[in-house]
mmCIF file of C-alpha atoms and ligand atoms in Angstrom:
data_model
loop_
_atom_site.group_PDB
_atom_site.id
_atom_site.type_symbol
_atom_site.label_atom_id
_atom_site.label_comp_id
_atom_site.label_asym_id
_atom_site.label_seq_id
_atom_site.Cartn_x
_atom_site.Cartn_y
_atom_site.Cartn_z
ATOM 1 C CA UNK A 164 201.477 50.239 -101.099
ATOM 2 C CA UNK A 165 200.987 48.342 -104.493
ATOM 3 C CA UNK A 166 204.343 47.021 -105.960
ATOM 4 C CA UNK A 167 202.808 44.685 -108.789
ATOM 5 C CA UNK A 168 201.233 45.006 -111.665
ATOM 6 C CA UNK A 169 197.907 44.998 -112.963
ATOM 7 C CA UNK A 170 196.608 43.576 -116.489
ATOM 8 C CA UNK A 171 192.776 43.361 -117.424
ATOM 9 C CA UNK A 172 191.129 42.191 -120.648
ATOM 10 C CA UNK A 173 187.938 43.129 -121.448
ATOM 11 C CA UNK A 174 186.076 42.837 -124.736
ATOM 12 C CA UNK A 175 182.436 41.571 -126.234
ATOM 13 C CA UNK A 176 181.558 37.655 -126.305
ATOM 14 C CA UNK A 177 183.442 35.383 -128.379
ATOM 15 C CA UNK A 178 185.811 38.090 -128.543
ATOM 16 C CA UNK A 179 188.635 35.284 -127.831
ATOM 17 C CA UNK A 180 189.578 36.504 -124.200
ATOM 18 C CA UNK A 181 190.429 33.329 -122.399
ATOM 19 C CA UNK A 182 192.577 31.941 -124.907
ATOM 20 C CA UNK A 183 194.534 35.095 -124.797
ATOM 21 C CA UNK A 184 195.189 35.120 -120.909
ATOM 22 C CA UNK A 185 196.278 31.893 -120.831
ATOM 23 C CA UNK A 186 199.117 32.962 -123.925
ATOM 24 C CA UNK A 187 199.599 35.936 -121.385
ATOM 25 C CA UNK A 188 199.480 34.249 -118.068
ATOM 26 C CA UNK A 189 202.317 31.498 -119.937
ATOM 27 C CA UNK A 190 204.526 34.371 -121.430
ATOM 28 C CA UNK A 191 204.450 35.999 -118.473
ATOM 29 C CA UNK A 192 205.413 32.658 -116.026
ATOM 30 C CA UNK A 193 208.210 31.844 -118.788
ATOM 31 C CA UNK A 194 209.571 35.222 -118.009
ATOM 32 C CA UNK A 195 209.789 34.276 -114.188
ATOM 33 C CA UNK A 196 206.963 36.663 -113.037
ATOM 34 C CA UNK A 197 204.825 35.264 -110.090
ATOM 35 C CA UNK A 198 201.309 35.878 -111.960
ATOM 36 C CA UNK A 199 197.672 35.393 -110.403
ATOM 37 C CA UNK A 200 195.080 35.005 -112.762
ATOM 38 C CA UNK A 201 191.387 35.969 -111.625
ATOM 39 C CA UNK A 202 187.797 36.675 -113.493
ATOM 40 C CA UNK A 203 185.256 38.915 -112.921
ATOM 41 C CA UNK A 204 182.667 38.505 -111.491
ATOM 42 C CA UNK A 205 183.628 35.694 -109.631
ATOM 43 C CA UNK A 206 187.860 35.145 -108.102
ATOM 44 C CA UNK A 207 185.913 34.941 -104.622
ATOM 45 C CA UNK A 208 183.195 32.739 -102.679
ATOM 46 C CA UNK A 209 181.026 35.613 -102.328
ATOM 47 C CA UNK A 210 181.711 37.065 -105.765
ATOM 48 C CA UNK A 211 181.022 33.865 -107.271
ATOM 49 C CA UNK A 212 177.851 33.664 -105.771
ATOM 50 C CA UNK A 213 176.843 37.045 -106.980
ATOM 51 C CA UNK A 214 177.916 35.824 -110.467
ATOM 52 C CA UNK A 215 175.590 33.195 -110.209
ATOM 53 C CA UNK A 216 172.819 35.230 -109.548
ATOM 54 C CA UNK A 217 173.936 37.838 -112.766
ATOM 55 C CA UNK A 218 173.938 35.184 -115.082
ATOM 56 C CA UNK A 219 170.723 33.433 -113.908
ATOM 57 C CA UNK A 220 168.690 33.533 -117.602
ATOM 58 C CA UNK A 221 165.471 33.183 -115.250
ATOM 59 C CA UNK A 222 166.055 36.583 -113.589
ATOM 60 C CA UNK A 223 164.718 38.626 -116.073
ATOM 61 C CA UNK A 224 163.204 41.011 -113.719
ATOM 62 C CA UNK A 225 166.749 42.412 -112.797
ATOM 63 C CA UNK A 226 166.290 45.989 -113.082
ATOM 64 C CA UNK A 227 169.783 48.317 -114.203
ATOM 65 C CA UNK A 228 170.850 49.420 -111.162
ATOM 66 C CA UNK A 229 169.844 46.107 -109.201
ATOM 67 C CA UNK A 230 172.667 44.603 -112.222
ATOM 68 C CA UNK A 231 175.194 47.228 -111.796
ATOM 69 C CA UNK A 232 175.096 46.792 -107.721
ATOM 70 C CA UNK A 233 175.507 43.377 -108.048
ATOM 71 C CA UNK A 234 178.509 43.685 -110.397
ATOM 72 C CA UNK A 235 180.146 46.432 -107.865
ATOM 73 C CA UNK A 236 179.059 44.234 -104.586
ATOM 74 C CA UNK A 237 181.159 41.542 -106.797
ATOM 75 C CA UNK A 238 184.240 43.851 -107.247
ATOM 76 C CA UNK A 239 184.400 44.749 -103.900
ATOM 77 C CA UNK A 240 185.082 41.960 -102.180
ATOM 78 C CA UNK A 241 187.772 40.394 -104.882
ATOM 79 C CA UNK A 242 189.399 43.683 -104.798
ATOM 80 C CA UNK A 243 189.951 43.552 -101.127
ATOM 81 C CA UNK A 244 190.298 39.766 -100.724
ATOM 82 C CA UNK A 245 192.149 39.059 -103.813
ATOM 83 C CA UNK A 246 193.786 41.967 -105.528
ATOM 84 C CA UNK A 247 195.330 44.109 -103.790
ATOM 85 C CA UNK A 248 196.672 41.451 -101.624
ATOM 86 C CA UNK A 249 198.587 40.187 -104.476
ATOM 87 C CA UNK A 250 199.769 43.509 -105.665
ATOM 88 C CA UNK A 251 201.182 44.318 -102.318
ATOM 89 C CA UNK A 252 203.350 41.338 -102.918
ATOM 90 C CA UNK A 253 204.710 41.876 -105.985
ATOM 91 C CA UNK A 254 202.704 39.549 -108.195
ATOM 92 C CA UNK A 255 201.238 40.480 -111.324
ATOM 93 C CA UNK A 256 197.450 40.419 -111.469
ATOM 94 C CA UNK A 257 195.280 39.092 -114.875
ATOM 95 C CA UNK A 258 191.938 39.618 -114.576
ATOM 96 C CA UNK A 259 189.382 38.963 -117.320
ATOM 97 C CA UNK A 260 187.151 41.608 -117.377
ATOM 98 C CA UNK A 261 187.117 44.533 -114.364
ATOM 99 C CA UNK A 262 185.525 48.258 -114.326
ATOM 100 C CA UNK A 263 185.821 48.734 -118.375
ATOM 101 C CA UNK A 264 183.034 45.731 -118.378
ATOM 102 C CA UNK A 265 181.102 48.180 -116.133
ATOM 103 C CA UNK A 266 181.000 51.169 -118.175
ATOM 104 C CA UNK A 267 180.756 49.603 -121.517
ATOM 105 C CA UNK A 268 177.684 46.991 -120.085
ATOM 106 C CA UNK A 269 175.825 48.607 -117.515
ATOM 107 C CA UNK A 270 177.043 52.764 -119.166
ATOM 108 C CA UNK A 271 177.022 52.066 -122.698
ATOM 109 C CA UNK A 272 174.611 49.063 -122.687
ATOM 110 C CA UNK A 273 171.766 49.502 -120.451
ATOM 111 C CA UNK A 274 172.074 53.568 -120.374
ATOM 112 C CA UNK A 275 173.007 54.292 -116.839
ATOM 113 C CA UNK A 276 175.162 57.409 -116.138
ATOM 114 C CA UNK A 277 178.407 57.245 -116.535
ATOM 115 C CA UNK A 278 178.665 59.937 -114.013
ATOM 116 C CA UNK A 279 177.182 58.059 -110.955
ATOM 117 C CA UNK A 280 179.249 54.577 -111.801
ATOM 118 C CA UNK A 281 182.331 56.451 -111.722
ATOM 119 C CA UNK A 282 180.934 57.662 -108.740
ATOM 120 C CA UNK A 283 180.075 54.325 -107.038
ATOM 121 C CA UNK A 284 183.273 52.788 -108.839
ATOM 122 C CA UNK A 285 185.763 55.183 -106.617
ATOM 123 C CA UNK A 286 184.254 53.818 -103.505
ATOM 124 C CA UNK A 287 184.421 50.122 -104.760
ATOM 125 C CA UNK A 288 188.119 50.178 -105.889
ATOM 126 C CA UNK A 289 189.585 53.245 -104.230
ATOM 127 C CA UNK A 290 192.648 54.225 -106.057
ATOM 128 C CA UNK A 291 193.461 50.803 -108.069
ATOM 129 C CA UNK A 292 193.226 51.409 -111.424
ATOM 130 C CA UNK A 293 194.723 48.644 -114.268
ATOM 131 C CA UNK A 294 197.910 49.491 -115.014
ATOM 132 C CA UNK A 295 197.318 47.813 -118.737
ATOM 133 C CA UNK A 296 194.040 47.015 -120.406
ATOM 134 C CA UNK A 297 193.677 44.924 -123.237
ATOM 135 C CA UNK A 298 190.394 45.371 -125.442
ATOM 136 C CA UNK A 299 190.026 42.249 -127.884
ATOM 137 C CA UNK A 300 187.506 44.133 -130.412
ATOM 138 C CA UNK A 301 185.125 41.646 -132.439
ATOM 139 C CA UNK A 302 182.053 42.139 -134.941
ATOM 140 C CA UNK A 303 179.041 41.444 -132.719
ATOM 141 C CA UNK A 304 177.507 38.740 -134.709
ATOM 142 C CA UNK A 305 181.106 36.855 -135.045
ATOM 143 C CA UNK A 306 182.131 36.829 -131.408
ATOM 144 C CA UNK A 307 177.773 35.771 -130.512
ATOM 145 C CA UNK A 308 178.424 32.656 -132.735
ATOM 146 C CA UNK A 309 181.750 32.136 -131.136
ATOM 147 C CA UNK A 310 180.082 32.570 -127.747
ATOM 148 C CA UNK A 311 177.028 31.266 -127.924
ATOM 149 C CA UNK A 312 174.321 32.914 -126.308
ATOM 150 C CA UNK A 313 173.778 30.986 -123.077
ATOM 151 C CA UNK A 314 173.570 33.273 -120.241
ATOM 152 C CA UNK A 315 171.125 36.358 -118.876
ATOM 153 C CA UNK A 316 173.502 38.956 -120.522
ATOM 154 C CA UNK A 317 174.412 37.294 -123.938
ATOM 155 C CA UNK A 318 170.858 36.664 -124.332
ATOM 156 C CA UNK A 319 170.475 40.457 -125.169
ATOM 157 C CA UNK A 320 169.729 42.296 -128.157
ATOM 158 C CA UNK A 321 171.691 42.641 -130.862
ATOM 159 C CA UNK A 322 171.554 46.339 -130.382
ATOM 160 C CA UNK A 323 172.326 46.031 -126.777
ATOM 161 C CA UNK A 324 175.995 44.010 -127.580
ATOM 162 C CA UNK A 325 176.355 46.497 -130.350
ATOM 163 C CA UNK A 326 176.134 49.262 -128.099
ATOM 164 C CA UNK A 327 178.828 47.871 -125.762
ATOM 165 C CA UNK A 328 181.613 46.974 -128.027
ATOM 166 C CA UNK A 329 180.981 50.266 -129.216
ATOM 167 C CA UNK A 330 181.375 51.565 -125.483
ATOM 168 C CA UNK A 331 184.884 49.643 -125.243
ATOM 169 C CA UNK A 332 186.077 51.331 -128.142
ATOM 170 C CA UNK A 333 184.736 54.984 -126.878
ATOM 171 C CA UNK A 334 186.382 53.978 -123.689
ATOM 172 C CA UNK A 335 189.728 53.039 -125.503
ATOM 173 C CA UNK A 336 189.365 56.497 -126.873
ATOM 174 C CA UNK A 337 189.398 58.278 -123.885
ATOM 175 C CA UNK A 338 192.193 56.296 -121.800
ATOM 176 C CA UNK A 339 194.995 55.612 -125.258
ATOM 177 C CA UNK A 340 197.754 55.175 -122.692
ATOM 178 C CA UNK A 341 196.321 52.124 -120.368
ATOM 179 C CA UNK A 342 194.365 50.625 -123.223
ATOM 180 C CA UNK A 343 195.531 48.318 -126.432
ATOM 181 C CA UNK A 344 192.355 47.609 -128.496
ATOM 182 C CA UNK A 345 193.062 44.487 -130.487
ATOM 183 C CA UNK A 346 191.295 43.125 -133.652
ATOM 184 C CA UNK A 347 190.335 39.813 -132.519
ATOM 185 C CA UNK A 348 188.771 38.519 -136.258
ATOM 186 C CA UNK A 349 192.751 38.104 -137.019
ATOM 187 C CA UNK A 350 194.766 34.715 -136.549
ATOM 188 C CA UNK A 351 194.808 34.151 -132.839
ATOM 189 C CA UNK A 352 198.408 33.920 -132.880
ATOM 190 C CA UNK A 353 199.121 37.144 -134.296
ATOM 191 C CA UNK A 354 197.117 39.490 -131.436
ATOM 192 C CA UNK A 355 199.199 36.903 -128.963
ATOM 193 C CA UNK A 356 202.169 38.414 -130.831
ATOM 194 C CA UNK A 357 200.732 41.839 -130.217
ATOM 195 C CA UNK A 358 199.685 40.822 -126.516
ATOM 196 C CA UNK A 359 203.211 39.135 -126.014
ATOM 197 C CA UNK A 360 205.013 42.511 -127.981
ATOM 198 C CA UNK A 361 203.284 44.870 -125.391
ATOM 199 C CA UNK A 362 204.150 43.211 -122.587
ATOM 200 C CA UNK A 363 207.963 43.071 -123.569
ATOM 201 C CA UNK A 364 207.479 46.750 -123.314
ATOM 202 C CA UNK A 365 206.792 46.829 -119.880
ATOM 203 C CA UNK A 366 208.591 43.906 -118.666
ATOM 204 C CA UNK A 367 211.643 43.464 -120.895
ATOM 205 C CA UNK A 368 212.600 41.066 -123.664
HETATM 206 P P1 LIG B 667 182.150 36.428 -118.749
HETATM 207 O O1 LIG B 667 181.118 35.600 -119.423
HETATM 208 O O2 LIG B 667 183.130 37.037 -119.690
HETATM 209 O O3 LIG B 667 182.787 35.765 -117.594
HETATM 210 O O4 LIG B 667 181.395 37.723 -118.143
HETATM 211 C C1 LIG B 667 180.188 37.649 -117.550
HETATM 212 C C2 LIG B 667 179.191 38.585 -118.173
HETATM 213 O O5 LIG B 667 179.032 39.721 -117.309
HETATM 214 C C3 LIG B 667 179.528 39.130 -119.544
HETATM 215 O O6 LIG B 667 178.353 39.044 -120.336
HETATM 216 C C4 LIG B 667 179.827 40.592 -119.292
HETATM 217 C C5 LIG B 667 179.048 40.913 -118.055
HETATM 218 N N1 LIG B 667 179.609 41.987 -117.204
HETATM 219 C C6 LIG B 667 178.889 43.149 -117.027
HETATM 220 O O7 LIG B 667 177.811 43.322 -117.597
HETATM 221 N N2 LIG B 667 179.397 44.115 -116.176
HETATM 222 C C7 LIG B 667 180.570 43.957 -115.505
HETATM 223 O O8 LIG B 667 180.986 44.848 -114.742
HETATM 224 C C8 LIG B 667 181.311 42.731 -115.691
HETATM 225 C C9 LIG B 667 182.582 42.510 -114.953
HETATM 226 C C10 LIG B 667 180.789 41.776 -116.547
#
């Protein structure tokens, strides 16, 4: 039985993310909630690992579906090991980046079907779903020059990252009640006012 809560933040490069979790993860402690903060891929020794080998820039022969796998092998172990572990205790779970990262990347980005990684997702995740999703939105070339363009996956195409911010904002779309899509190219201190706002909403002033 899950008694916590979930959070995840997903967004494009440079979008700002980490600096927002840790305005989150601080609200959130200030407010007496016992919070775990985790990343995606990685939050585990054998997710980690798989990270490594996603965001090796010499692996360019990593075909879509070998990526995608390796993204869901990641999941499924920090789901099991980390998450819902910590839900079951009350805590409230951060993650930067989880399933939205899938669909927008490997659906909206490379072209696989949405159909089958819903499909595979279901078995990867069971019935957790993020109770909250925040989307920091960015222009492509703005959050690429914020990010830098270091690993396999930012080294993409321009019309590859365009593609997947637009995916994150399809996805918004779809799901209005679990998402907040944010404008990241505004002062970071006012979408931590929206961030903080939100959260008030679901866990009191
Ligand atoms: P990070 O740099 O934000 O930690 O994320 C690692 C990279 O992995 C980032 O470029 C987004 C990408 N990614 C996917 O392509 N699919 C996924 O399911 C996840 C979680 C991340």
């Amino acid at each position: 039985m899950k008694k916590g809560y979930f959070i995840t933040f997903e967004g494009a490069e440079g979008s700002g993310k980490s600096t927002q979790i840790r305005n989150a993860v601080a609200f959130l402690k200030k407010k007496g909630r016992s919070v775990v903060m985790l990343r995606e891929p990685g939050g585990t020794r054998i997710s980690e690992g798989v990270r490594a080998i996603l965001l090796d820039k010499r692996l360019k022969e990593m075909t879509p579906v070998t990526e995608l796998l390796l993204y869901l092998a990641a999941r499924a172990q920090i789901v099991r090991e980390k998450i819902l572990p910590a839900l079951r205790q009350g805590k409230v779970v951060i993650c930067d980046r989880f399933e939205d990262s899938t669909r927008a990347y490997q659906g909206y980005g490379r072209g696989l079907s949405l159909e089958a990684i819903e499909q595979a997702s279901k078995l990867v995740r069971g019935a957790l779903r993020p109770d909250l999703t925040f989307i920091l939105d960015i222009d492509i070339a703005q959050g690429l020059k914020r990010g830098g363009r270091h690993d396999r996956i930012e080294r993409e195409a321009l019309s590859f990252h365009r593609r997947v911010r637009n995916g994150f904002l399809a996805i918004a779309k779809k799901d209005p009640r679990r998402t907040m899509v944010l404008d990241s190219s505004q002062p970071v201190g006012q979408v931590s006012r929206k961030i903080r706002e939100r959260l008030e909403r679901v866990f009191g002033k």
